[in-house]
């Protein structure tokens, strides 16, 4: 080994791909110096907007008197749907079923009817409460049962998945059972609520700063409501204080209202609803009612499944079609169903239109599947983990790899993940000890569960699986990065910057991370479906490849060496026998008129989907994981503690292990909240009563597992050619929290000596746990 090669191995860049680098804004988050939209210095003449909300769940609007609103001190303008210059609609799917401002009909309590623009935010909000609106009340229903009782109206065409002969084969199963499971919704409860600032420009131009996961959709919606082309609208997003899917479509209305007022008044406009209005007027995770029948043999092997997934969608379609589709895509969880029939029911209700939330229907689908496993286990008197392992998808060639949507599971590692966690968590010995503890303990009961995760990665809308990136290298060797992904705290900007730094072999601090803007990268997809790093990382890599090819050609010609003799080393470039600092090399390339800018592009290969036929390959690959959770419940009160959780999660070859571990931990706690403490409740007038922190309970730091062991499957590497052979990490770990519900279920079941399935619905609040305990006492 020559000296130069030895030195190459000693010198490394800071922040390479696969390195544990801190989030680029971490120090700003903890010191409060990170700028969010409400922190941007206010432009001169800024006005503030507020919403005028309906106080009926379903009614015709007879008359509107806004005179008192307009007369309130400080009010500059009050406008309704009739004042919208273009189309009074913000629907994300072209269905035209979601008016920006209701004109003749309101369909949920809290639906915006008018907007107030005033000199101060306080004046706008106070004025908005002075409207006099006459209604003619109509029949309303706010839950799944009400929708079914009123004919089951749908917001969009449902989907059916079928494989095998479930109807014919169900009677042939040795054992059969039927059941029903209710799964609650969830409020996003981001730290930063919805906010938008619109600044008017020349002619038809307008610039919008929006807290959104989908800048291009904001661009399109603003264009529609103003009746201007997309090229007149620029949308900027530097960071969000959380998104979780709630800012994929729900920011549309605030950006649109701000833009309309900005162009009308020729002044900057800001809309920032308070927490109550935000929770009332924006969508949430869908509630589900799962009706199921499963046929199985004496060993617990599933033979046939028939299930219907009914969802509370709200008054409009929004994203309910793809959400309920993805619920069916994950209604198999990690299990092979020889014969299966699955159907969705996206039901219309007179509530706010529900929307994307981390997992996008997948958690509800997967939870239904785990209920099937639990039912079988209690019916046969077996450990649910044994039933899980018996029904796992097999390896290629086993005849047990075909999903209900006819995609082959080719990258299956779930058995290895589960077996490794079973061993490292000491699951078997602990379960036996818990059974002994429950036998001797009168009031405190324990439970333990080990549950798997298999989650498909890609947008099921094939067109969304594309991304662009724009990369510039300046004369001094500094690098400018812009791409279509948005940063909501998940570390996407850091990961993509690492990809770029690694590609050019320069230190990460040489790469400037800039705000996402539609003016630089067009036609972006939402930062959703866990695809942010996959898509934007590959797009940035493609841009770097183009520039490096030009630089290599330049160097080979200038120094008369073969292209293979041009090597990018840490912060320098070797050309033949010479080494040149990166910044000097770039300056020479500039003077040689080498193009130092590139637009990268990436589209996910191999995927296709035919919704009508229920067949295709909607997912590029699957991410896997497993969690083992132990709980204790008080049978006198229903209260419980999460004693311990062990997690092993698959992120392929991690782009940034530190960030990925944080994502797994955060997803688990958020999922735990969904399944335990977070309960949405509407009264008989259709009013959301859990609309503030005082009535809606997200997990506290003290609610986390007392012992919390989280590991990444370091041996895993994506079989597909993703960026760095990594896997998505945003949504898959959310479903690890199912282990909490299953553990609570075991603790409840112990009251009846594990003879029957407790059928514990979600969220398993202390009240529900207590009621389930009382049911078990009567068995």
XYZ file of C-alpha atoms in Angstrom:
779
model
C 0.000 0.000 0.000
C 1.549 3.316 -1.058
C 1.601 6.326 1.248
C -1.032 8.322 -0.633
C -3.543 5.492 -0.417
C -2.869 5.148 3.318
C -3.456 8.872 3.801
C -6.688 8.693 1.812
C -8.045 6.195 4.281
C -7.144 8.334 7.259
C -8.786 11.505 5.985
C -12.580 11.568 5.910
C -15.170 14.271 5.369
C -17.495 15.489 8.107
C -21.077 14.405 7.603
C -20.789 11.547 5.107
C -23.714 9.359 4.128
C -24.339 6.656 6.784
C -22.805 8.903 9.444
C -24.611 9.971 12.626
C -24.810 13.693 12.039
C -27.008 15.996 14.121
C -30.071 17.614 12.573
C -28.972 20.806 10.820
C -31.386 22.896 12.911
C -31.136 21.007 16.201
C -29.250 23.797 17.976
C -31.801 26.293 16.659
C -34.711 24.191 17.879
C -33.442 24.001 21.440
C -32.403 27.675 21.625
C -35.556 28.985 19.952
C -33.629 30.620 17.118
C -35.111 28.499 14.305
C -37.261 30.749 12.143
C -40.801 29.566 11.435
C -43.263 31.538 9.380
C -44.606 33.462 12.361
C -40.999 34.465 13.171
C -40.335 36.096 9.804
C -40.051 39.897 10.196
C -43.429 41.306 9.307
C -43.612 43.303 6.065
C -44.746 46.923 6.269
C -48.506 47.198 6.215
C -49.130 43.570 7.184
C -52.784 42.708 7.841
C -54.132 39.694 9.699
C -56.893 37.268 8.791
C -59.369 35.207 10.807
C -62.030 32.663 9.925
C -65.755 33.037 10.382
C -66.932 29.524 11.283
C -70.347 27.883 11.121
C -72.107 26.803 14.307
C -74.158 24.079 12.629
C -73.164 20.575 11.567
C -75.401 20.436 8.480
C -77.607 23.294 7.352
C -78.657 25.541 4.533
C -77.505 29.134 4.854
C -80.608 31.330 4.677
C -78.981 34.719 5.200
C -75.683 36.267 6.283
C -75.397 39.666 7.954
C -71.755 40.753 8.234
C -72.383 44.422 8.926
C -71.256 44.213 12.557
C -68.147 42.347 11.468
C -67.224 44.994 8.905
C -67.895 47.824 11.388
C -65.580 46.441 14.083
C -62.602 48.786 14.734
C -59.570 47.780 12.686
C -61.413 45.643 10.145
C -60.289 46.381 6.582
C -62.227 43.830 4.545
C -64.705 40.980 5.019
C -65.190 38.505 2.202
C -67.219 35.416 1.369
C -67.183 32.736 -1.286
C -68.769 35.152 -3.756
C -65.625 37.286 -3.583
C -63.300 34.505 -4.716
C -61.916 35.669 -8.106
C -61.480 32.169 -9.483
C -62.847 28.813 -8.322
C -64.228 28.653 -4.773
C -62.750 25.219 -4.128
C -59.648 23.786 -2.435
C -60.151 20.068 -3.080
C -56.860 18.274 -3.606
C -58.126 15.635 -6.030
C -60.158 17.585 -8.548
C -63.479 16.496 -7.060
C -64.638 20.096 -6.422
C -66.332 19.033 -3.195
C -64.485 21.265 -0.730
C -65.419 24.954 -0.971
C -62.893 27.447 0.332
C -65.793 29.340 1.929
C -69.250 27.774 2.233
C -71.857 29.772 0.320
C -75.274 28.068 0.575
C -74.602 24.887 2.560
C -72.517 24.042 5.633
C -71.569 20.427 6.212
C -69.681 20.435 9.491
C -69.620 22.441 12.695
C -66.750 24.872 12.269
C -66.758 25.091 8.462
C -65.407 28.472 7.253
C -68.115 30.739 5.802
C -66.289 34.071 5.593
C -62.919 35.636 6.329
C -62.042 38.858 8.134
C -58.990 40.967 7.360
C -57.968 43.491 10.026
C -55.088 45.563 11.283
C -54.432 43.138 14.147
C -54.989 39.442 14.688
C -57.025 40.138 17.808
C -59.348 42.517 15.970
C -59.885 40.016 13.154
C -60.727 37.213 15.569
C -63.079 39.310 17.683
C -64.862 40.671 14.639
C -65.363 37.199 13.197
C -67.609 36.322 16.137
C -70.092 39.113 15.398
C -71.703 37.648 12.276
C -75.444 36.974 12.209
C -76.217 33.901 10.140
C -79.641 32.269 9.746
C -79.723 28.543 8.978
C -82.223 25.843 8.111
C -80.990 22.779 9.932
C -80.690 19.482 8.062
C -80.230 15.909 9.237
C -76.662 15.279 10.309
C -74.546 12.378 11.466
C -71.004 12.603 12.764
C -69.806 9.008 13.097
C -69.595 5.739 11.206
C -72.689 4.273 12.836
C -74.699 7.352 11.867
C -73.479 7.161 8.291
C -74.370 3.466 8.006
C -77.800 4.116 9.528
C -78.413 6.776 6.881
C -77.647 4.603 3.885
C -73.863 4.608 3.995
C -73.158 7.581 1.702
C -69.624 7.505 0.276
C -67.247 10.370 -0.494
C -65.425 8.404 -3.197
C -65.587 5.070 -5.005
C -64.503 2.269 -2.641
C -61.853 -0.317 -3.442
C -61.960 -4.107 -3.308
C -58.994 -6.478 -3.061
C -59.483 -10.173 -3.656
C -57.292 -13.210 -4.185
C -58.237 -16.857 -4.138
C -61.798 -17.972 -3.438
C -62.690 -16.534 -0.016
C -66.444 -16.987 -0.323
C -66.162 -20.633 -1.309
C -63.254 -21.453 1.009
C -64.417 -19.790 4.229
C -66.890 -22.640 4.977
C -64.078 -25.148 4.456
C -62.017 -23.773 7.346
C -61.846 -25.989 10.432
C -62.685 -23.000 12.659
C -64.307 -19.630 11.996
C -65.037 -16.517 13.965
C -66.475 -13.065 13.356
C -65.909 -9.798 15.125
C -65.787 -6.046 14.989
C -63.149 -3.529 16.012
C -63.422 0.223 16.467
C -60.298 2.269 15.808
C -60.235 5.929 16.811
C -58.881 8.920 14.931
C -56.081 11.257 15.960
C -55.318 14.970 15.937
C -51.921 15.915 14.466
C -51.170 18.374 17.268
C -48.064 19.787 15.652
C -46.151 22.361 17.689
C -46.576 24.923 14.911
C -50.158 25.226 13.773
C -51.263 26.183 10.276
C -49.966 29.550 9.106
C -49.585 31.355 5.790
C -48.283 34.732 4.702
C -49.070 36.097 1.238
C -47.165 39.010 -0.286
C -48.549 40.602 -3.451
C -46.246 41.218 -6.401
C -46.436 42.921 -9.756
C -49.198 42.131 -12.225
C -50.749 38.780 -11.214
C -47.800 37.636 -9.088
C -48.046 36.569 -5.465
C -45.544 34.965 -3.091
C -46.794 32.698 -0.318
C -44.922 31.445 2.732
C -46.871 28.417 3.918
C -46.430 25.775 6.579
C -47.102 22.966 4.132
C -45.787 19.554 3.131
C -46.926 20.156 -0.450
C -45.754 23.517 -1.861
C -46.791 22.646 -5.415
C -50.352 21.943 -4.323
C -50.509 25.288 -2.531
C -49.252 26.820 -5.769
C -51.991 25.124 -7.782
C -54.776 25.959 -5.316
C -53.753 29.616 -5.054
C -53.687 29.770 -8.850
C -57.188 28.286 -9.051
C -58.796 30.614 -6.503
C -57.140 33.674 -8.049
C -57.677 32.490 -11.620
C -53.998 32.941 -12.482
C -51.420 30.486 -13.870
C -49.046 28.600 -11.608
C -46.083 30.580 -12.919
C -47.455 33.645 -11.131
C -47.432 31.902 -7.743
C -44.289 31.232 -5.727
C -44.546 29.127 -2.571
C -41.720 28.985 -0.019
C -41.197 26.630 2.934
C -38.050 26.633 5.070
C -39.317 24.449 7.879
C -42.463 23.356 9.681
C -42.936 22.772 13.368
C -44.327 19.320 12.636
C -46.573 18.060 9.874
C -47.336 14.321 10.228
C -49.548 14.489 7.123
C -51.785 17.230 8.474
C -50.058 19.791 6.287
C -50.326 17.855 3.037
C -53.686 19.349 2.014
C -55.027 21.192 5.039
C -52.856 24.273 4.535
C -54.627 24.984 1.243
C -57.417 27.072 2.741
C -55.174 29.394 4.751
C -52.789 30.055 1.866
C -55.676 30.627 -0.536
C -57.452 33.070 1.786
C -54.243 34.992 2.422
C -53.486 35.200 -1.295
C -56.987 36.442 -2.196
C -56.799 39.221 0.394
C -53.227 40.121 -0.545
C -54.118 40.660 -4.197
C -57.360 42.444 -3.371
C -55.842 44.883 -0.867
C -52.281 44.998 -2.266
C -50.910 44.373 1.215
C -49.204 41.442 2.910
C -51.658 39.154 4.724
C -51.089 36.584 7.470
C -53.466 33.832 8.573
C -52.613 32.026 11.813
C -55.585 30.360 13.522
C -55.343 29.590 17.209
C -55.240 26.002 18.439
C -59.006 25.678 18.924
C -59.785 26.901 15.413
C -56.980 24.809 13.936
C -58.304 21.641 15.557
C -61.904 22.453 14.680
C -61.430 23.421 11.032
C -58.745 20.981 9.857
C -58.839 17.220 9.245
C -57.519 14.371 11.347
C -56.660 10.668 11.163
C -59.635 8.618 10.000
C -61.681 6.599 12.495
C -62.330 3.041 11.292
C -64.836 0.304 12.014
C -63.518 -3.098 10.960
C -65.951 -5.969 10.447
C -64.078 -9.229 9.983
C -64.456 -12.956 9.543
C -61.521 -15.324 9.619
C -61.271 -19.044 8.934
C -58.321 -21.008 10.353
C -57.168 -24.495 11.279
C -56.481 -26.118 14.642
C -52.857 -24.992 14.537
C -53.853 -21.367 14.008
C -52.927 -21.118 10.343
C -55.181 -18.663 8.520
C -57.205 -20.123 5.642
C -59.521 -17.275 4.607
C -60.222 -13.662 5.547
C -63.170 -11.414 4.735
C -63.073 -7.869 6.121
C -64.708 -4.509 5.529
C -62.931 -1.333 6.572
C -65.456 1.484 7.102
C -63.990 4.941 7.649
C -65.260 8.266 8.938
C -64.109 10.513 6.091
C -65.896 13.756 6.839
C -67.876 15.939 4.484
C -65.564 15.749 1.434
C -63.233 13.280 -0.223
C -59.880 15.034 0.437
C -57.385 12.123 0.629
C -59.882 9.555 1.908
C -59.656 7.473 -1.268
C -55.923 6.745 -1.022
C -56.100 6.558 2.796
C -58.747 3.829 2.767
C -56.909 2.137 -0.111
C -53.724 1.970 1.948
C -55.693 0.551 4.863
C -56.582 -2.393 2.615
C -52.980 -2.638 1.382
C -51.954 -3.220 4.993
C -54.894 -5.307 6.138
C -52.560 -8.307 5.782
C -49.928 -6.812 8.137
C -47.092 -9.378 7.876
C -49.333 -12.363 7.160
C -50.182 -14.498 4.154
C -53.899 -15.007 3.519
C -54.519 -17.916 1.114
C -58.033 -16.661 0.359
C -58.970 -13.055 0.999
C -61.626 -10.456 0.299
C -61.151 -6.896 1.546
C -63.417 -3.923 0.955
C -63.267 -0.258 1.910
C -66.182 2.009 2.807
C -65.121 5.669 2.733
C -68.204 7.081 4.470
C -69.448 10.643 4.370
C -70.074 12.258 7.755
C -70.920 15.802 8.790
C -67.534 16.407 10.342
C -64.360 18.096 9.131
C -62.873 16.213 6.190
C -60.288 13.800 7.501
C -56.906 13.713 5.862
C -53.413 12.268 5.793
C -51.747 11.241 9.039
C -48.493 9.355 9.546
C -49.135 5.877 8.158
C -51.937 7.104 5.889
C -54.459 4.351 6.679
C -51.772 1.700 7.064
C -51.930 1.687 10.884
C -55.693 1.072 10.850
C -55.343 -1.727 8.312
C -52.524 -3.347 10.235
C -54.336 -3.056 13.567
C -57.272 -4.957 12.106
C -54.931 -7.733 11.009
C -53.384 -7.989 14.461
C -56.889 -8.335 15.924
C -57.368 -11.425 13.724
C -54.177 -12.918 15.133
C -55.259 -12.100 18.671
C -58.705 -13.677 18.129
C -57.143 -16.894 16.829
C -54.642 -17.064 19.676
C -57.277 -16.727 22.408
C -59.621 -19.153 20.628
C -56.858 -21.780 20.590
C -55.274 -20.918 23.957
C -51.910 -20.110 22.362
C -49.321 -17.357 22.556
C -50.224 -14.728 19.919
C -46.561 -14.587 18.879
C -46.698 -18.236 17.846
C -49.759 -17.544 15.697
C -47.970 -14.579 14.149
C -44.896 -16.576 13.236
C -47.015 -19.393 11.830
C -48.736 -16.992 9.419
C -45.799 -14.844 8.285
C -45.193 -14.397 4.591
C -42.667 -16.927 3.332
C -39.572 -16.675 1.196
C -39.685 -16.707 -2.625
C -40.680 -20.156 -3.849
C -42.679 -20.967 -0.722
C -46.049 -20.258 -2.342
C -46.757 -17.824 0.505
C -45.517 -14.529 -0.945
C -48.503 -13.055 -2.796
C -50.317 -10.125 -1.192
C -54.070 -9.480 -1.522
C -53.188 -6.913 -4.211
C -51.112 -9.504 -6.134
C -47.654 -8.082 -5.412
C -44.925 -10.582 -4.572
C -43.153 -10.010 -1.244
C -39.595 -10.525 -2.430
C -37.574 -8.840 0.331
C -39.083 -10.558 3.358
C -36.963 -10.292 6.511
C -39.768 -10.198 9.074
C -39.006 -13.625 10.531
C -35.394 -12.667 11.202
C -36.358 -9.317 12.747
C -38.936 -10.936 15.046
C -36.703 -13.821 16.080
C -33.831 -11.480 16.900
C -36.065 -9.239 19.009
C -37.675 -12.260 20.657
C -34.210 -13.298 21.779
C -32.790 -9.907 22.805
C -35.938 -8.868 24.668
C -36.077 -12.211 26.518
C -39.724 -12.403 25.495
C -40.461 -16.039 26.381
C -39.061 -15.950 29.907
C -40.724 -12.617 30.634
C -44.083 -13.830 29.351
C -43.933 -16.887 31.597
C -42.972 -14.667 34.538
C -45.877 -12.326 33.791
C -48.350 -15.208 33.703
C -47.063 -16.244 37.107
C -47.282 -12.688 38.420
C -50.886 -12.328 37.231
C -51.821 -15.573 38.945
C -50.645 -14.201 42.308
C -51.505 -10.496 41.969
C -55.082 -9.519 42.816
C -55.356 -5.963 41.476
C -52.304 -5.242 39.287
C -52.115 -7.272 36.100
C -49.356 -7.322 33.523
C -49.249 -7.983 29.807
C -46.594 -8.403 27.137
C -46.796 -8.514 23.356
C -44.385 -8.735 20.457
C -45.828 -7.427 17.201
C -44.345 -7.083 13.680
C -44.398 -4.319 11.071
C -44.348 -4.667 7.297
C -45.016 -1.372 5.526
C -45.083 -0.686 1.796
C -43.048 2.271 0.547
C -44.178 4.435 -2.395
C -47.091 6.684 -3.236
C -49.904 4.491 -4.507
C -50.596 7.308 -6.973
C -47.753 6.353 -9.310
C -47.250 9.887 -10.686
C -46.264 11.203 -7.260
C -43.164 8.993 -7.202
C -40.881 11.595 -8.752
C -38.636 14.349 -7.464
C -36.301 17.085 -8.619
C -33.271 18.833 -7.156
C -31.247 21.876 -8.141
C -27.554 22.002 -7.290
C -25.136 24.887 -7.868
C -21.409 24.985 -7.133
C -20.094 28.507 -6.793
C -16.592 29.683 -7.697
C -15.336 29.371 -4.119
C -16.350 25.717 -3.978
C -19.435 26.264 -1.809
C -22.520 24.318 -2.802
C -26.146 25.409 -2.950
C -28.830 22.719 -2.589
C -32.527 22.963 -3.289
C -34.989 20.119 -3.752
C -38.711 19.439 -3.645
C -38.829 17.922 -0.168
C -39.952 19.890 2.873
C -38.454 19.863 6.351
C -40.885 19.242 9.206
C -38.332 18.249 11.825
C -37.639 14.793 10.400
C -34.115 15.623 9.216
C -34.733 15.394 5.470
C -32.616 18.455 4.687
C -29.697 17.019 6.642
C -29.892 13.649 4.924
C -30.027 15.091 1.414
C -27.158 17.445 2.247
C -25.177 14.407 3.377
C -25.885 12.743 0.041
C -24.496 15.777 -1.775
C -21.470 16.171 0.508
C -20.680 12.503 0.087
C -21.050 12.675 -3.692
C -18.489 15.496 -3.987
C -16.458 14.274 -0.975
C -16.623 17.632 0.790
C -17.423 18.566 4.380
C -21.111 18.998 5.116
C -20.653 22.642 6.125
C -19.764 23.413 2.502
C -23.377 22.579 1.518
C -25.963 25.332 2.036
C -29.452 24.031 2.749
C -32.057 26.416 1.354
C -35.803 26.794 1.682
C -38.000 24.673 -0.528
C -39.507 26.863 -3.234
C -41.617 26.241 -6.292
C -39.493 28.850 -8.110
C -36.502 26.497 -8.229
C -37.879 22.956 -8.390
C -41.268 22.618 -10.114
C -44.070 20.090 -9.847
C -42.940 18.659 -6.540
C -44.708 15.797 -4.805
C -45.778 16.105 -1.195
C -43.210 15.198 1.415
C -45.274 12.217 2.472
C -45.551 8.432 2.118
C -42.158 8.175 3.861
C -40.596 8.925 0.485
C -38.784 12.200 1.188
C -35.254 10.803 1.417
C -35.793 8.136 -1.232
C -36.995 10.586 -3.876
C -35.129 13.800 -3.100
C -31.909 12.058 -2.105
C -31.777 10.313 -5.466
C -32.625 13.542 -7.312
C -29.754 15.352 -5.576
C -27.470 12.406 -6.322
C -28.425 12.677 -9.993
C -27.609 16.387 -10.051
C -24.224 15.699 -8.445
C -23.562 12.948 -10.991
C -24.101 15.349 -13.883
C -21.741 17.969 -12.466
C -19.099 15.394 -11.570
C -19.172 13.984 -15.098
C -18.508 17.472 -16.504
C -15.738 18.084 -13.970
C -14.150 14.719 -14.737
C -14.179 15.434 -18.480
C -12.671 18.879 -17.856
C -9.881 17.512 -15.654
C -9.090 14.625 -17.997
C -8.747 17.021 -20.945
C -6.805 19.716 -19.082
C -4.273 17.410 -17.450
C -4.289 14.808 -20.244
C -5.169 11.834 -18.083
C -7.785 9.116 -18.371
C -11.165 9.891 -16.764
C -10.540 7.009 -14.358
C -7.519 8.924 -13.050
C -9.758 11.750 -11.820
C -10.796 10.855 -8.279
C -12.792 12.927 -5.771
C -11.098 12.578 -2.386
C -11.974 14.267 0.922
C -12.003 18.014 0.159
C -9.667 17.609 -2.806
C -9.466 16.065 -6.251
C -6.709 13.789 -7.487
C -5.878 14.193 -11.145
C -3.249 11.701 -12.150
C -0.383 12.230 -9.699
C -1.545 15.689 -8.593
C -3.956 16.649 -5.837
C -5.885 19.903 -5.963
C -7.989 21.400 -3.143
C -11.663 21.221 -4.066
C -12.175 24.994 -4.060
C -9.144 25.556 -6.338
C -10.310 22.804 -8.643
C -13.771 24.391 -8.944
C -12.293 27.838 -9.671
C -10.239 26.384 -12.494
C -13.325 24.643 -13.864
C -15.219 27.949 -13.785
C -12.518 29.717 -15.797
C -12.658 26.845 -18.259
C -16.400 27.583 -18.616
C -17.595 24.294 -17.153
C -21.284 24.345 -16.207
C -21.372 24.066 -12.428
C -25.117 23.703 -12.045
C -27.508 20.821 -12.652
C -31.157 19.917 -12.234
C -31.406 16.353 -10.988
C -34.428 14.128 -11.391
C -35.569 10.750 -10.124
C -38.597 8.535 -10.614
C -39.197 5.335 -8.703
C -38.823 2.285 -10.963
C -40.829 -0.946 -11.158
C -44.081 0.337 -9.644
C -47.523 0.294 -11.243
C -51.074 0.049 -9.940
C -54.537 -0.637 -11.387
C -57.021 0.414 -8.705
C -60.091 -0.807 -10.573
C -58.624 -4.284 -11.012
C -57.076 -4.319 -7.528
C -53.791 -5.581 -8.947
C -50.287 -4.310 -9.408
C -47.013 -3.474 -7.703
C -47.816 -0.299 -5.776
C -44.742 -0.524 -3.530
C -41.060 -0.395 -4.483
C -40.075 -2.281 -1.323
C -41.193 -2.979 2.251
C -39.779 -1.712 5.547
C -39.915 -4.064 8.512
C -39.717 -3.854 12.272
C -40.869 -5.370 15.549
C -41.629 -4.153 19.049
C -41.998 -5.944 22.366
C -43.907 -4.030 25.054
C -44.704 -4.840 28.679
C -47.453 -3.018 30.594
C -49.097 -3.004 34.007
C -52.766 -2.153 34.593
C -54.712 -1.343 37.734
C -57.919 -3.387 37.520
C -59.646 -1.082 39.993
C -59.214 2.094 37.935
C -58.149 1.014 34.435
C -54.989 3.097 34.681
C -51.794 1.648 33.288
C -48.062 2.105 32.873
C -45.800 1.204 29.960
C -43.067 -0.634 31.817
C -40.712 -1.538 29.007
C -40.438 -1.488 25.231
C -37.789 -3.122 23.069
C -37.668 -2.242 19.379
C -35.713 -3.583 16.440
C -36.406 -1.647 13.281
C -35.294 -2.002 9.681
C -34.181 1.164 7.871
C -31.908 -0.628 5.433
C -28.428 0.896 5.489
C -29.255 4.036 7.427
C -28.351 7.378 5.845
C -28.085 8.856 9.331
C -28.494 6.458 12.291
C -28.896 9.245 14.846
C -31.786 10.850 12.991
C -33.353 7.487 12.178
C -33.279 6.399 15.817
C -35.042 9.625 16.741
C -37.672 8.956 14.100
C -38.305 5.447 15.440
C -38.589 6.657 19.031
C -40.868 9.556 18.121
C -43.082 7.454 15.873
C -43.547 4.862 18.602
C -44.579 7.441 21.206
C -46.942 9.134 18.737
C -48.458 5.758 17.876
C -48.764 4.957 21.552
C -50.756 8.169 21.996
C -53.100 7.208 19.153
C -53.793 3.823 20.756
C -54.075 4.922 24.390
C -54.754 8.524 25.433
C -55.769 10.477 22.326
C -59.551 10.458 21.978
C -61.592 12.627 19.635
C -65.168 13.254 20.746
C -68.062 15.028 19.049
C -71.295 15.857 20.859
C -74.811 15.296 19.483
C -74.719 18.706 17.766
C -71.653 17.711 15.778
C -69.294 19.897 17.800
C -65.752 18.692 18.385
C -65.348 18.967 22.141
C -61.746 17.747 22.321
C -60.324 20.819 20.619
C -57.586 21.952 22.988
C -54.807 20.536 25.215
C -57.199 20.703 28.165
C -59.440 18.022 26.648
C -57.204 16.224 24.162
C -54.362 14.247 25.722
C -51.180 13.635 23.749
C -48.457 11.575 25.489
C -46.277 13.350 28.005
C -42.590 12.649 28.511
C -43.630 10.722 31.629
C -45.826 8.418 29.521
C -42.923 6.973 27.556
C -41.858 3.431 28.421
C -39.868 3.416 31.643
C -37.307 1.216 29.919
C -36.978 2.065 26.234
C -34.506 0.058 24.153
C -34.391 0.965 20.474
C -32.036 -0.548 17.915
C -31.730 -0.417 14.155
C -31.219 -3.651 12.236
C -27.654 -2.817 11.257
C -27.336 -5.959 9.156
C -30.129 -4.867 6.823
C -29.487 -3.398 3.387
C -32.195 -2.535 0.894
C -32.276 -5.049 -1.930
C -33.495 -2.284 -4.230
C -31.222 0.472 -5.523
C -32.393 3.214 -3.179
C -30.132 6.054 -2.092
C -27.304 4.456 -0.114
C -29.372 1.226 0.050
C -31.399 2.879 2.813
C -35.089 2.455 3.629
C -37.816 4.906 4.572
C -38.236 5.643 8.261
C -41.026 8.230 8.604
C -44.137 6.079 8.838
C -43.201 2.394 9.374
C -42.172 2.698 13.048
C -45.522 4.282 13.933
C -47.095 0.802 13.826
C -44.634 -0.519 16.396
C -46.993 0.961 18.991
C -49.531 -1.770 18.230
C -47.513 -3.816 20.721
C -48.818 -1.488 23.472
C -52.458 -2.218 22.685
C -51.775 -5.941 22.428
C -49.968 -5.949 25.765
C -52.862 -4.104 27.410
C -55.168 -6.695 25.905
C -53.203 -9.554 27.479
C -53.300 -7.833 30.875
C -57.084 -7.467 30.586
C -57.472 -11.063 29.377
C -55.693 -12.337 32.484
C -58.765 -11.364 34.520
C -60.636 -14.193 32.748
C -57.615 -16.525 32.737
C -56.953 -15.749 29.051
C -60.049 -17.682 27.958
C -61.492 -15.062 25.613
C -60.225 -12.235 23.442
C -60.925 -8.947 25.276
C -61.669 -7.156 21.980
C -60.176 -3.954 23.300
C -61.006 -1.026 21.013
C -58.680 1.890 20.349
C -57.886 4.222 21.912
C -57.575 2.042 25.002
C -58.165 4.845 27.469
C -58.227 3.949 31.185
C -62.040 4.045 30.968
C -62.066 1.491 28.138
C -59.547 -0.693 29.929
C -61.680 -0.626 33.070
C -64.835 -1.517 31.133
C -62.993 -4.369 29.448
C -61.824 -5.634 32.833
C -65.410 -5.592 34.084
C -66.503 -7.582 31.022
C -63.793 -10.147 31.717
C -65.033 -10.536 35.282
C -68.382 -11.695 33.905
C -66.917 -14.359 31.622
